[in-house]
Amino acid sequence: MKNLTTHVFLDANVLINDALFRQRQEKRGAVSATAVRYLRARPRARLYVAALSVVQVAATLDKRAKFTAAEIDAEVKRILAQYHIIDLTEKDLQTALAVAGGDWEDAVQYALSQKMRCFYIVTENAKDFRSFANVSVVLPGRIRLVLVD
């Protein structure tokens, strides 16, 4: 039997918390950092991040976490090297408009996850994605229970 690849979409908050833990040892990011390490070690997991999320990570690390420009640059380079980046197009925005029921940004993230046929969205804010179909929403602390080889 052929090994199937599992497509997993990571929300920006998971990437932010991962960076906070790795760079600043902030305990609030430990669960996300552990989930990211676990996912990256899975040979059949293909990890996706929205291009929009990369911008959100950089802005949050700059404004809220007070990372230096060099630290932000290093984090963006790491993300670009370790994840599959999903470009945002006008068609994606149209798709998000069709499914938006609450949070616009979450609708865009969902539309992008569906474009790449992601079965899982890993996020710290699971309730924000519960109304979307065709995807399993997973908190970082529960990823080991859901995604196994």
PDB file of C-alpha atoms in Angstrom:
ATOM      1  CA  MET A   1       0.000   0.000   0.000  1.00  0.00           C
ATOM      2  CA  LYS A   2       1.236   3.453  -0.896  1.00  0.00           C
ATOM      3  CA  ASN A   3       2.114   5.827   1.953  1.00  0.00           C
ATOM      4  CA  LEU A   4      -0.227   8.784   1.890  1.00  0.00           C
ATOM      5  CA  THR A   5       0.947  12.273   2.670  1.00  0.00           C
ATOM      6  CA  THR A   6      -0.990  14.144   5.340  1.00  0.00           C
ATOM      7  CA  HIS A   7      -1.430  17.831   4.582  1.00  0.00           C
ATOM      8  CA  VAL A   8      -1.377  19.998   7.718  1.00  0.00           C
ATOM      9  CA  PHE A   9      -1.996  23.747   7.858  1.00  0.00           C
ATOM     10  CA  LEU A  10      -0.394  25.709  10.716  1.00  0.00           C
ATOM     11  CA  ASP A  11      -2.122  28.857  11.930  1.00  0.00           C
ATOM     12  CA  ALA A  12      -0.012  31.949  12.594  1.00  0.00           C
ATOM     13  CA  ASN A  13      -0.520  31.708  16.369  1.00  0.00           C
ATOM     14  CA  VAL A  14       1.237  28.330  16.439  1.00  0.00           C
ATOM     15  CA  LEU A  15       4.230  29.761  14.565  1.00  0.00           C
ATOM     16  CA  ILE A  16       4.357  32.796  16.869  1.00  0.00           C
ATOM     17  CA  ASN A  17       4.270  30.677  20.014  1.00  0.00           C
ATOM     18  CA  ASP A  18       6.896  28.326  18.579  1.00  0.00           C
ATOM     19  CA  ALA A  19       9.206  31.297  17.933  1.00  0.00           C
ATOM     20  CA  LEU A  20       8.586  32.729  21.404  1.00  0.00           C
ATOM     21  CA  PHE A  21       9.546  29.450  23.012  1.00  0.00           C
ATOM     22  CA  ARG A  22      12.587  28.737  20.847  1.00  0.00           C
ATOM     23  CA  GLN A  23      13.960  32.290  20.943  1.00  0.00           C
ATOM     24  CA  ARG A  24      12.852  33.547  24.368  1.00  0.00           C
ATOM     25  CA  GLN A  25      11.957  30.365  26.272  1.00  0.00           C
ATOM     26  CA  GLU A  26       8.493  31.794  26.975  1.00  0.00           C
ATOM     27  CA  LYS A  27       6.546  28.981  28.602  1.00  0.00           C
ATOM     28  CA  ARG A  28       3.281  29.890  26.860  1.00  0.00           C
ATOM     29  CA  GLY A  29       4.856  28.743  23.600  1.00  0.00           C
ATOM     30  CA  ALA A  30       6.063  25.356  24.838  1.00  0.00           C
ATOM     31  CA  VAL A  31       3.025  23.374  23.681  1.00  0.00           C
ATOM     32  CA  SER A  32       3.131  24.862  20.170  1.00  0.00           C
ATOM     33  CA  ALA A  33       6.893  24.328  19.961  1.00  0.00           C
ATOM     34  CA  THR A  34       6.467  20.677  20.933  1.00  0.00           C
ATOM     35  CA  ALA A  35       3.699  20.235  18.342  1.00  0.00           C
ATOM     36  CA  VAL A  36       5.838  21.812  15.608  1.00  0.00           C
ATOM     37  CA  ARG A  37       8.784  19.528  16.462  1.00  0.00           C
ATOM     38  CA  TYR A  38       6.482  16.520  16.417  1.00  0.00           C
ATOM     39  CA  LEU A  39       4.974  17.460  13.053  1.00  0.00           C
ATOM     40  CA  ARG A  40       8.351  18.200  11.476  1.00  0.00           C
ATOM     41  CA  ALA A  41       9.550  14.732  12.522  1.00  0.00           C
ATOM     42  CA  ARG A  42       6.651  13.007  10.735  1.00  0.00           C
ATOM     43  CA  PRO A  43       7.938  11.912   7.312  1.00  0.00           C
ATOM     44  CA  ARG A  44       4.456  11.821   5.783  1.00  0.00           C
ATOM     45  CA  ALA A  45       3.323  15.210   7.116  1.00  0.00           C
ATOM     46  CA  ARG A  46       3.473  18.061   4.631  1.00  0.00           C
ATOM     47  CA  LEU A  47       3.281  21.331   6.552  1.00  0.00           C
ATOM     48  CA  TYR A  48       1.694  24.432   5.055  1.00  0.00           C
ATOM     49  CA  VAL A  49       1.744  28.049   6.151  1.00  0.00           C
ATOM     50  CA  ALA A  50      -0.070  30.972   4.557  1.00  0.00           C
ATOM     51  CA  ALA A  51       2.103  33.757   3.147  1.00  0.00           C
ATOM     52  CA  LEU A  52      -0.191  36.027   5.148  1.00  0.00           C
ATOM     53  CA  SER A  53       0.844  34.189   8.322  1.00  0.00           C
ATOM     54  CA  VAL A  54       4.508  34.937   7.685  1.00  0.00           C
ATOM     55  CA  VAL A  55       3.653  38.638   7.727  1.00  0.00           C
ATOM     56  CA  GLN A  56       1.574  38.189  10.883  1.00  0.00           C
ATOM     57  CA  VAL A  57       4.432  36.374  12.607  1.00  0.00           C
ATOM     58  CA  ALA A  58       6.925  39.106  11.714  1.00  0.00           C
ATOM     59  CA  ALA A  59       4.571  41.886  12.830  1.00  0.00           C
ATOM     60  CA  THR A  60       3.759  40.191  16.127  1.00  0.00           C
ATOM     61  CA  LEU A  61       7.388  39.424  16.929  1.00  0.00           C
ATOM     62  CA  ASP A  62       8.238  43.055  16.165  1.00  0.00           C
ATOM     63  CA  LYS A  63       5.413  44.869  17.960  1.00  0.00           C
ATOM     64  CA  ARG A  64       4.466  42.611  20.862  1.00  0.00           C
ATOM     65  CA  ALA A  65       7.561  40.525  21.521  1.00  0.00           C
ATOM     66  CA  LYS A  66      10.101  43.244  20.693  1.00  0.00           C
ATOM     67  CA  PHE A  67      12.307  40.972  18.595  1.00  0.00           C
ATOM     68  CA  THR A  68      15.203  42.694  16.857  1.00  0.00           C
ATOM     69  CA  ALA A  69      15.198  43.089  13.081  1.00  0.00           C
ATOM     70  CA  ALA A  70      17.887  40.396  12.848  1.00  0.00           C
ATOM     71  CA  GLU A  71      15.808  37.971  14.962  1.00  0.00           C
ATOM     72  CA  ILE A  72      12.733  38.612  12.811  1.00  0.00           C
ATOM     73  CA  ASP A  73      14.724  38.118   9.608  1.00  0.00           C
ATOM     74  CA  ALA A  74      16.105  34.840  10.960  1.00  0.00           C
ATOM     75  CA  GLU A  75      12.620  33.647  11.916  1.00  0.00           C
ATOM     76  CA  VAL A  76      11.167  34.501   8.497  1.00  0.00           C
ATOM     77  CA  LYS A  77      14.050  32.705   6.764  1.00  0.00           C
ATOM     78  CA  ARG A  78      13.477  29.673   8.991  1.00  0.00           C
ATOM     79  CA  ILE A  79       9.773  29.592   8.136  1.00  0.00           C
ATOM     80  CA  LEU A  80      10.486  29.924   4.414  1.00  0.00           C
ATOM     81  CA  ALA A  81      12.993  27.068   4.595  1.00  0.00           C
ATOM     82  CA  GLN A  82      10.907  24.682   6.708  1.00  0.00           C
ATOM     83  CA  TYR A  83       7.337  25.046   5.443  1.00  0.00           C
ATOM     84  CA  HIS A  84       5.406  25.062   2.196  1.00  0.00           C
ATOM     85  CA  ILE A  85       4.157  28.630   1.756  1.00  0.00           C
ATOM     86  CA  ILE A  86       0.691  29.139   0.293  1.00  0.00           C
ATOM     87  CA  ASP A  87       0.318  32.280  -1.821  1.00  0.00           C
ATOM     88  CA  LEU A  88      -2.803  34.394  -1.371  1.00  0.00           C
ATOM     89  CA  THR A  89      -4.697  35.248  -4.560  1.00  0.00           C
ATOM     90  CA  GLU A  90      -7.832  37.121  -5.486  1.00  0.00           C
ATOM     91  CA  LYS A  91      -9.581  33.781  -6.011  1.00  0.00           C
ATOM     92  CA  ASP A  92      -8.697  32.810  -2.426  1.00  0.00           C
ATOM     93  CA  LEU A  93     -10.248  36.043  -1.179  1.00  0.00           C
ATOM     94  CA  GLN A  94     -13.406  35.281  -3.153  1.00  0.00           C
ATOM     95  CA  THR A  95     -13.513  31.810  -1.603  1.00  0.00           C
ATOM     96  CA  ALA A  96     -13.080  33.316   1.864  1.00  0.00           C
ATOM     97  CA  LEU A  97     -15.957  35.715   1.210  1.00  0.00           C
ATOM     98  CA  ALA A  98     -18.174  32.763   0.368  1.00  0.00           C
ATOM     99  CA  VAL A  99     -17.399  30.937   3.624  1.00  0.00           C
ATOM    100  CA  ALA A 100     -16.858  33.844   6.030  1.00  0.00           C
ATOM    101  CA  GLY A 101     -19.305  33.649   8.856  1.00  0.00           C
ATOM    102  CA  GLY A 102     -17.388  35.366  11.583  1.00  0.00           C
ATOM    103  CA  ASP A 103     -13.729  36.158  11.491  1.00  0.00           C
ATOM    104  CA  TRP A 104     -12.494  37.298   8.077  1.00  0.00           C
ATOM    105  CA  GLU A 105      -8.849  36.339   8.681  1.00  0.00           C
ATOM    106  CA  ASP A 106      -9.844  32.826   9.763  1.00  0.00           C
ATOM    107  CA  ALA A 107     -11.958  32.467   6.596  1.00  0.00           C
ATOM    108  CA  VAL A 108      -8.899  33.366   4.519  1.00  0.00           C
ATOM    109  CA  GLN A 109      -6.759  30.846   6.430  1.00  0.00           C
ATOM    110  CA  TYR A 110      -9.434  28.195   5.921  1.00  0.00           C
ATOM    111  CA  ALA A 111      -9.692  28.947   2.180  1.00  0.00           C
ATOM    112  CA  LEU A 112      -5.926  28.584   1.844  1.00  0.00           C
ATOM    113  CA  SER A 113      -5.904  25.324   3.788  1.00  0.00           C
ATOM    114  CA  GLN A 114      -8.562  23.936   1.470  1.00  0.00           C
ATOM    115  CA  LYS A 115      -6.676  25.058  -1.635  1.00  0.00           C
ATOM    116  CA  MET A 116      -3.830  22.743  -0.575  1.00  0.00           C
ATOM    117  CA  ARG A 117      -6.228  19.988   0.536  1.00  0.00           C
ATOM    118  CA  CYS A 118      -5.161  20.165   4.162  1.00  0.00           C
ATOM    119  CA  PHE A 119      -7.098  17.800   6.350  1.00  0.00           C
ATOM    120  CA  TYR A 120      -5.861  19.371   9.603  1.00  0.00           C
ATOM    121  CA  ILE A 121      -5.581  22.940  10.842  1.00  0.00           C
ATOM    122  CA  VAL A 122      -3.382  23.251  13.924  1.00  0.00           C
ATOM    123  CA  THR A 123      -4.305  26.371  15.879  1.00  0.00           C
ATOM    124  CA  GLU A 124      -4.381  27.756  19.402  1.00  0.00           C
ATOM    125  CA  ASN A 125      -7.901  29.088  18.673  1.00  0.00           C
ATOM    126  CA  ALA A 126      -9.837  25.998  17.645  1.00  0.00           C
ATOM    127  CA  LYS A 127     -13.219  27.636  18.227  1.00  0.00           C
ATOM    128  CA  ASP A 128     -12.489  30.095  15.405  1.00  0.00           C
ATOM    129  CA  PHE A 129     -12.454  27.268  12.844  1.00  0.00           C
ATOM    130  CA  ARG A 130     -15.208  24.968  14.154  1.00  0.00           C
ATOM    131  CA  SER A 131     -17.807  26.180  11.643  1.00  0.00           C
ATOM    132  CA  PHE A 132     -15.739  25.213   8.594  1.00  0.00           C
ATOM    133  CA  ALA A 133     -16.298  21.913   6.773  1.00  0.00           C
ATOM    134  CA  ASN A 134     -13.836  19.366   5.384  1.00  0.00           C
ATOM    135  CA  VAL A 135     -11.153  20.005   7.982  1.00  0.00           C
ATOM    136  CA  SER A 136     -10.233  18.761  11.439  1.00  0.00           C
ATOM    137  CA  VAL A 137      -9.205  21.498  13.819  1.00  0.00           C
ATOM    138  CA  VAL A 138      -6.561  20.434  16.317  1.00  0.00           C
ATOM    139  CA  LEU A 139      -5.045  22.190  19.299  1.00  0.00           C
ATOM    140  CA  PRO A 140      -1.235  21.847  19.408  1.00  0.00           C
ATOM    141  CA  GLY A 141      -1.420  19.852  22.637  1.00  0.00           C
ATOM    142  CA  ARG A 142      -3.614  17.214  20.982  1.00  0.00           C
ATOM    143  CA  ILE A 143      -1.715  16.709  17.721  1.00  0.00           C
ATOM    144  CA  ARG A 144      -0.036  13.491  18.921  1.00  0.00           C
ATOM    145  CA  LEU A 145      -3.466  11.984  19.543  1.00  0.00           C
ATOM    146  CA  VAL A 146      -4.638  12.780  16.026  1.00  0.00           C
ATOM    147  CA  LEU A 147      -1.646  12.496  13.704  1.00  0.00           C
ATOM    148  CA  VAL A 148       0.260   9.244  13.938  1.00  0.00           C
ATOM    149  CA  ASP A 149       2.431   7.423  11.431  1.00  0.00           C
TER     150      ASP A 149
END
